[in-house]
Amino acid sequence: CADPDCPRALTHADGGTLYMVEGHGENARLDFAIVRNSSLSLALGGSSGRGISYPAVPLYRDGEPNHHSVASHTGLTGQMVNIADVYAVKDFDFSGTRKFDEQFGYRTRSVLTVPLTTDYGELVAVLQLLNATDPDTGEVVPFSAELEPVVQVLAGFAAIAVQQQRAMHDQKESLRTRA
């Protein structure tokens, strides 16, 4: 399940973003691949056919690891980050989130950011889930710490799927250049 919709349903998240790792070393970055938000009826990237114009998130800036963004921090450390209210956090730069919120009249509160790594520890993507909702009331709540291990397992399966898709794409490209 390399789509944010699987863990979104499990965690009752209103939104989800899948960032794909592109580039290597100090040039590595997280490119937006899929953006979904149920309450905004927003679907970008992936199978939506709608492009994403948000800038990539660099994993390094000026040769230093970029721990300012929660997505890049998660990618660099390989650690899941669970935040109850992003507006109350000072450890990460959520200016992009605030711009999104202003643009769409939205209020991002809870965020769960998960690394997608292969069995060999290679980071292939980062999944970010937004605004867990109580299924009975619809109220935005923090992401349940009890669900974190389940989400981590799903992330592992997603990483395998992403790695396989990339390998198939690379094989097709290799065959195409030989023809």
mmCIF file of N, CA, C and O in Angstrom, residues 91-153:
data_model
loop_
_atom_site.group_PDB
_atom_site.id
_atom_site.type_symbol
_atom_site.label_atom_id
_atom_site.label_comp_id
_atom_site.label_asym_id
_atom_site.label_seq_id
_atom_site.Cartn_x
_atom_site.Cartn_y
_atom_site.Cartn_z
ATOM 1 N N ASP A 91 10.009 23.055 17.457
ATOM 2 C CA ASP A 91 11.159 22.281 16.979
ATOM 3 C C ASP A 91 11.262 22.218 15.457
ATOM 4 O O ASP A 91 12.332 21.935 14.927
ATOM 5 N N PHE A 92 10.143 22.428 14.764
ATOM 6 C CA PHE A 92 10.124 22.305 13.310
ATOM 7 C C PHE A 92 9.489 23.542 12.687
ATOM 8 O O PHE A 92 8.665 24.215 13.308
ATOM 9 N N ASP A 93 9.864 23.794 11.437
ATOM 10 C CA ASP A 93 9.319 24.919 10.680
ATOM 11 C C ASP A 93 8.038 24.455 9.976
ATOM 12 O O ASP A 93 8.101 23.660 9.041
ATOM 13 N N PHE A 94 6.902 24.939 10.432
ATOM 14 C CA PHE A 94 5.627 24.606 9.805
ATOM 15 C C PHE A 94 5.072 25.790 9.007
ATOM 16 O O PHE A 94 3.863 25.921 8.840
ATOM 17 N N SER A 95 5.960 26.637 8.470
ATOM 18 C CA SER A 95 5.496 27.793 7.695
ATOM 19 C C SER A 95 4.773 27.344 6.426
ATOM 20 O O SER A 95 3.783 27.961 6.021
ATOM 21 N N GLY A 96 5.226 26.274 5.792
ATOM 22 C CA GLY A 96 4.533 25.745 4.612
ATOM 23 C C GLY A 96 3.146 25.247 4.963
ATOM 24 O O GLY A 96 2.182 25.461 4.214
ATOM 25 N N THR A 97 3.026 24.607 6.110
ATOM 26 C CA THR A 97 1.729 24.130 6.592
ATOM 27 C C THR A 97 0.809 25.307 6.857
ATOM 28 O O THR A 97 -0.375 25.281 6.499
ATOM 29 N N ARG A 98 1.346 26.351 7.475
ATOM 30 C CA ARG A 98 0.530 27.543 7.759
ATOM 31 C C ARG A 98 0.056 28.214 6.459
ATOM 32 O O ARG A 98 -1.080 28.658 6.374
ATOM 33 N N LYS A 99 0.930 28.255 5.447
ATOM 34 C CA LYS A 99 0.533 28.825 4.151
ATOM 35 C C LYS A 99 -0.588 28.002 3.530
ATOM 36 O O LYS A 99 -1.551 28.551 2.989
ATOM 37 N N PHE A 100 -0.450 26.669 3.579
ATOM 38 C CA PHE A 100 -1.491 25.781 3.076
ATOM 39 C C PHE A 100 -2.809 26.054 3.819
ATOM 40 O O PHE A 100 -3.866 26.183 3.195
ATOM 41 N N ASP A 101 -2.729 26.142 5.131
ATOM 42 C CA ASP A 101 -3.923 26.384 5.944
ATOM 43 C C ASP A 101 -4.591 27.711 5.569
ATOM 44 O O ASP A 101 -5.815 27.776 5.421
ATOM 45 N N GLU A 102 -3.785 28.746 5.391
ATOM 46 C CA GLU A 102 -4.330 30.052 4.996
ATOM 47 C C GLU A 102 -4.962 29.983 3.610
ATOM 48 O O GLU A 102 -6.043 30.521 3.381
ATOM 49 N N GLN A 103 -4.293 29.328 2.692
ATOM 50 C CA GLN A 103 -4.785 29.227 1.313
ATOM 51 C C GLN A 103 -6.124 28.507 1.242
ATOM 52 O O GLN A 103 -7.010 28.895 0.481
ATOM 53 N N PHE A 104 -6.290 27.457 2.031
ATOM 54 C CA PHE A 104 -7.480 26.617 1.927
ATOM 55 C C PHE A 104 -8.485 26.809 3.067
ATOM 56 O O PHE A 104 -9.511 26.121 3.103
ATOM 57 N N GLY A 105 -8.193 27.723 4.005
ATOM 58 C CA GLY A 105 -9.094 27.899 5.140
ATOM 59 C C GLY A 105 -9.149 26.653 6.006
ATOM 60 O O GLY A 105 -10.208 26.255 6.501
ATOM 61 N N TYR A 106 -8.010 26.056 6.201
ATOM 62 C CA TYR A 106 -7.884 24.785 6.913
ATOM 63 C C TYR A 106 -7.133 25.031 8.207
ATOM 64 O O TYR A 106 -6.509 26.076 8.388
ATOM 65 N N ARG A 107 -7.176 24.089 9.128
ATOM 66 C CA ARG A 107 -6.365 24.188 10.348
ATOM 67 C C ARG A 107 -5.730 22.824 10.616
ATOM 68 O O ARG A 107 -6.385 21.893 11.060
ATOM 69 N N THR A 108 -4.450 22.718 10.290
ATOM 70 C CA THR A 108 -3.711 21.496 10.576
ATOM 71 C C THR A 108 -3.391 21.471 12.065
ATOM 72 O O THR A 108 -2.894 22.446 12.611
ATOM 73 N N ARG A 109 -3.697 20.363 12.701
ATOM 74 C CA ARG A 109 -3.366 20.201 14.109
ATOM 75 C C ARG A 109 -2.425 19.008 14.290
ATOM 76 O O ARG A 109 -1.238 19.179 14.492
ATOM 77 N N SER A 110 -2.977 17.815 14.223
ATOM 78 C CA SER A 110 -2.155 16.631 14.498
ATOM 79 C C SER A 110 -1.466 16.142 13.230
ATOM 80 O O SER A 110 -2.027 16.191 12.137
ATOM 81 N N VAL A 111 -0.221 15.691 13.408
ATOM 82 C CA VAL A 111 0.600 15.203 12.300
ATOM 83 C C VAL A 111 1.340 13.951 12.762
ATOM 84 O O VAL A 111 1.893 13.919 13.862
ATOM 85 N N LEU A 112 1.343 12.949 11.900
ATOM 86 C CA LEU A 112 2.136 11.741 12.128
ATOM 87 C C LEU A 112 2.994 11.552 10.881
ATOM 88 O O LEU A 112 2.471 11.379 9.781
ATOM 89 N N THR A 113 4.306 11.634 11.052
ATOM 90 C CA THR A 113 5.243 11.549 9.940
ATOM 91 C C THR A 113 6.050 10.259 10.081
ATOM 92 O O THR A 113 6.629 9.998 11.138
ATOM 93 N N VAL A 114 6.057 9.461 8.999
ATOM 94 C CA VAL A 114 6.583 8.103 9.057
ATOM 95 C C VAL A 114 7.597 7.881 7.934
ATOM 96 O O VAL A 114 7.296 8.143 6.765
ATOM 97 N N PRO A 115 8.800 7.370 8.272
ATOM 98 C CA PRO A 115 9.758 7.046 7.214
ATOM 99 C C PRO A 115 9.382 5.735 6.537
ATOM 100 O O PRO A 115 8.914 4.803 7.190
ATOM 101 N N LEU A 116 9.573 5.652 5.239
ATOM 102 C CA LEU A 116 9.390 4.408 4.497
ATOM 103 C C LEU A 116 10.778 3.944 4.085
ATOM 104 O O LEU A 116 11.403 4.545 3.212
ATOM 105 N N THR A 117 11.266 2.926 4.776
ATOM 106 C CA THR A 117 12.610 2.420 4.527
ATOM 107 C C THR A 117 12.551 0.949 4.130
ATOM 108 O O THR A 117 11.666 0.210 4.560
ATOM 109 N N THR A 118 13.516 0.548 3.313
ATOM 110 C CA THR A 118 13.607 -0.849 2.887
ATOM 111 C C THR A 118 14.180 -1.688 4.023
ATOM 112 O O THR A 118 14.629 -1.155 5.052
ATOM 113 N N ASP A 119 14.200 -2.998 3.811
ATOM 114 C CA ASP A 119 14.809 -3.900 4.794
ATOM 115 C C ASP A 119 16.288 -3.588 5.001
ATOM 116 O O ASP A 119 16.867 -3.950 6.019
ATOM 117 N N TYR A 120 16.885 -2.930 4.019
ATOM 118 C CA TYR A 120 18.308 -2.582 4.089
ATOM 119 C C TYR A 120 18.536 -1.200 4.693
ATOM 120 O O TYR A 120 19.663 -0.719 4.726
ATOM 121 N N GLY A 121 17.461 -0.556 5.148
ATOM 122 C CA GLY A 121 17.583 0.755 5.777
ATOM 123 C C GLY A 121 17.606 1.921 4.823
ATOM 124 O O GLY A 121 17.824 3.054 5.235
ATOM 125 N N GLU A 122 17.354 1.672 3.531
ATOM 126 C CA GLU A 122 17.350 2.760 2.544
ATOM 127 C C GLU A 122 16.021 3.511 2.620
ATOM 128 O O GLU A 122 14.953 2.907 2.531
ATOM 129 N N LEU A 123 16.094 4.812 2.771
ATOM 130 C CA LEU A 123 14.896 5.649 2.778
ATOM 131 C C LEU A 123 14.392 5.799 1.349
ATOM 132 O O LEU A 123 15.143 6.212 0.463
ATOM 133 N N VAL A 124 13.136 5.453 1.103
ATOM 134 C CA VAL A 124 12.565 5.604 -0.234
ATOM 135 C C VAL A 124 11.474 6.669 -0.274
ATOM 136 O O VAL A 124 11.192 7.232 -1.325
ATOM 137 N N ALA A 125 10.861 6.935 0.889
ATOM 138 C CA ALA A 125 9.779 7.920 0.924
ATOM 139 C C ALA A 125 9.488 8.293 2.375
ATOM 140 O O ALA A 125 9.966 7.650 3.312
ATOM 141 N N VAL A 126 8.690 9.337 2.524
ATOM 142 C CA VAL A 126 8.189 9.743 3.836
ATOM 143 C C VAL A 126 6.695 9.947 3.680
ATOM 144 O O VAL A 126 6.231 10.592 2.733
ATOM 145 N N LEU A 127 5.943 9.381 4.609
ATOM 146 C CA LEU A 127 4.494 9.530 4.637
ATOM 147 C C LEU A 127 4.135 10.464 5.772
ATOM 148 O O LEU A 127 4.617 10.296 6.900
ATOM 149 N N GLN A 128 3.293 11.444 5.470
ATOM 150 C CA GLN A 128 2.845 12.366 6.509
ATOM 151 C C GLN A 128 1.321 12.344 6.534
ATOM 152 O O GLN A 128 0.664 12.613 5.524
ATOM 153 N N LEU A 129 0.769 11.998 7.692
ATOM 154 C CA LEU A 129 -0.674 11.973 7.895
ATOM 155 C C LEU A 129 -1.082 13.207 8.681
ATOM 156 O O LEU A 129 -0.374 13.621 9.609
ATOM 157 N N LEU A 130 -2.243 13.785 8.320
ATOM 158 C CA LEU A 130 -2.689 15.034 8.931
ATOM 159 C C LEU A 130 -4.060 14.872 9.576
ATOM 160 O O LEU A 130 -4.965 14.267 9.002
ATOM 161 N N ASN A 131 -4.205 15.476 10.716
ATOM 162 C CA ASN A 131 -5.478 15.615 11.413
ATOM 163 C C ASN A 131 -6.237 14.302 11.595
ATOM 164 O O ASN A 131 -7.193 14.002 10.882
ATOM 165 N N ALA A 132 -5.800 13.557 12.595
ATOM 166 C CA ALA A 132 -6.565 12.379 13.009
ATOM 167 C C ALA A 132 -7.925 12.859 13.482
ATOM 168 O O ALA A 132 -8.029 13.901 14.138
ATOM 169 N N THR A 133 -8.964 12.133 13.126
ATOM 170 C CA THR A 133 -10.304 12.535 13.556
ATOM 171 C C THR A 133 -10.954 11.420 14.364
ATOM 172 O O THR A 133 -10.759 10.236 14.086
ATOM 173 N N ASP A 134 -11.701 11.828 15.351
ATOM 174 C CA ASP A 134 -12.474 10.876 16.140
ATOM 175 C C ASP A 134 -13.595 10.371 15.236
ATOM 176 O O ASP A 134 -14.380 11.174 14.719
ATOM 177 N N PRO A 135 -13.682 9.049 15.009
ATOM 178 C CA PRO A 135 -14.682 8.542 14.063
ATOM 179 C C PRO A 135 -16.126 8.790 14.497
ATOM 180 O O PRO A 135 -17.017 8.832 13.655
ATOM 181 N N ASP A 136 -16.350 8.999 15.797
ATOM 182 C CA ASP A 136 -17.712 9.233 16.280
ATOM 183 C C ASP A 136 -18.125 10.697 16.197
ATOM 184 O O ASP A 136 -19.251 11.013 15.835
ATOM 185 N N THR A 137 -17.182 11.598 16.531
ATOM 186 C CA THR A 137 -17.531 13.024 16.587
ATOM 187 C C THR A 137 -17.010 13.827 15.398
ATOM 188 O O THR A 137 -17.487 14.922 15.153
ATOM 189 N N GLY A 138 -15.980 13.305 14.702
ATOM 190 C CA GLY A 138 -15.370 14.055 13.613
ATOM 191 C C GLY A 138 -14.391 15.102 14.111
ATOM 192 O O GLY A 138 -13.774 15.811 13.323
ATOM 193 N N GLU A 139 -14.218 15.198 15.423
ATOM 194 C CA GLU A 139 -13.306 16.171 16.022
ATOM 195 C C GLU A 139 -11.862 15.773 15.745
ATOM 196 O O GLU A 139 -11.512 14.593 15.772
ATOM 197 N N VAL A 140 -11.001 16.765 15.469
ATOM 198 C CA VAL A 140 -9.577 16.501 15.249
ATOM 199 C C VAL A 140 -8.936 16.192 16.598
ATOM 200 O O VAL A 140 -9.105 16.930 17.569
ATOM 201 N N VAL A 141 -8.210 15.071 16.626
ATOM 202 C CA VAL A 141 -7.557 14.588 17.845
ATOM 203 C C VAL A 141 -6.115 14.230 17.516
ATOM 204 O O VAL A 141 -5.756 14.103 16.340
ATOM 205 N N PRO A 142 -5.280 14.035 18.531
ATOM 206 C CA PRO A 142 -3.918 13.552 18.258
ATOM 207 C C PRO A 142 -3.960 12.134 17.689
ATOM 208 O O PRO A 142 -4.900 11.376 17.931
ATOM 209 N N PHE A 143 -2.918 11.761 16.947
ATOM 210 C CA PHE A 143 -2.796 10.401 16.450
ATOM 211 C C PHE A 143 -2.504 9.482 17.634
ATOM 212 O O PHE A 143 -1.677 9.804 18.492
ATOM 213 N N SER A 144 -3.166 8.355 17.672
ATOM 214 C CA SER A 144 -3.011 7.400 18.760
ATOM 215 C C SER A 144 -1.622 6.776 18.737
ATOM 216 O O SER A 144 -1.208 6.202 17.724
ATOM 217 N N ALA A 145 -0.931 6.851 19.869
ATOM 218 C CA ALA A 145 0.377 6.210 19.986
ATOM 219 C C ALA A 145 0.238 4.694 19.850
ATOM 220 O O ALA A 145 1.171 4.026 19.404
ATOM 221 N N GLU A 146 -0.918 4.159 20.196
ATOM 222 C CA GLU A 146 -1.146 2.715 20.090
ATOM 223 C C GLU A 146 -1.141 2.237 18.643
ATOM 224 O O GLU A 146 -0.857 1.076 18.371
ATOM 225 N N LEU A 147 -1.480 3.138 17.700
ATOM 226 C CA LEU A 147 -1.500 2.760 16.286
ATOM 227 C C LEU A 147 -0.137 2.892 15.607
ATOM 228 O O LEU A 147 0.052 2.410 14.495
ATOM 229 N N GLU A 148 0.807 3.530 16.262
ATOM 230 C CA GLU A 148 2.114 3.764 15.651
ATOM 231 C C GLU A 148 2.795 2.481 15.164
ATOM 232 O O GLU A 148 3.299 2.447 14.038
ATOM 233 N N PRO A 149 2.809 1.387 15.963
ATOM 234 C CA PRO A 149 3.449 0.161 15.451
ATOM 235 C C PRO A 149 2.758 -0.395 14.201
ATOM 236 O O PRO A 149 3.425 -0.910 13.299
ATOM 237 N N VAL A 150 1.449 -0.287 14.134
ATOM 238 C CA VAL A 150 0.711 -0.777 12.971
ATOM 239 C C VAL A 150 1.040 0.080 11.752
ATOM 240 O O VAL A 150 1.273 -0.439 10.654
ATOM 241 N N VAL A 151 1.078 1.387 11.947
ATOM 242 C CA VAL A 151 1.428 2.295 10.851
ATOM 243 C C VAL A 151 2.853 2.016 10.381
ATOM 244 O O VAL A 151 3.131 2.027 9.179
ATOM 245 N N GLN A 152 3.747 1.720 11.317
ATOM 246 C CA GLN A 152 5.133 1.418 10.954
ATOM 247 C C GLN A 152 5.215 0.154 10.091
ATOM 248 O O GLN A 152 5.970 0.104 9.126
ATOM 249 N N VAL A 153 4.415 -0.857 10.417
ATOM 250 C CA VAL A 153 4.381 -2.079 9.605
ATOM 251 C C VAL A 153 3.858 -1.768 8.203
ATOM 252 O O VAL A 153 4.423 -2.209 7.208
#
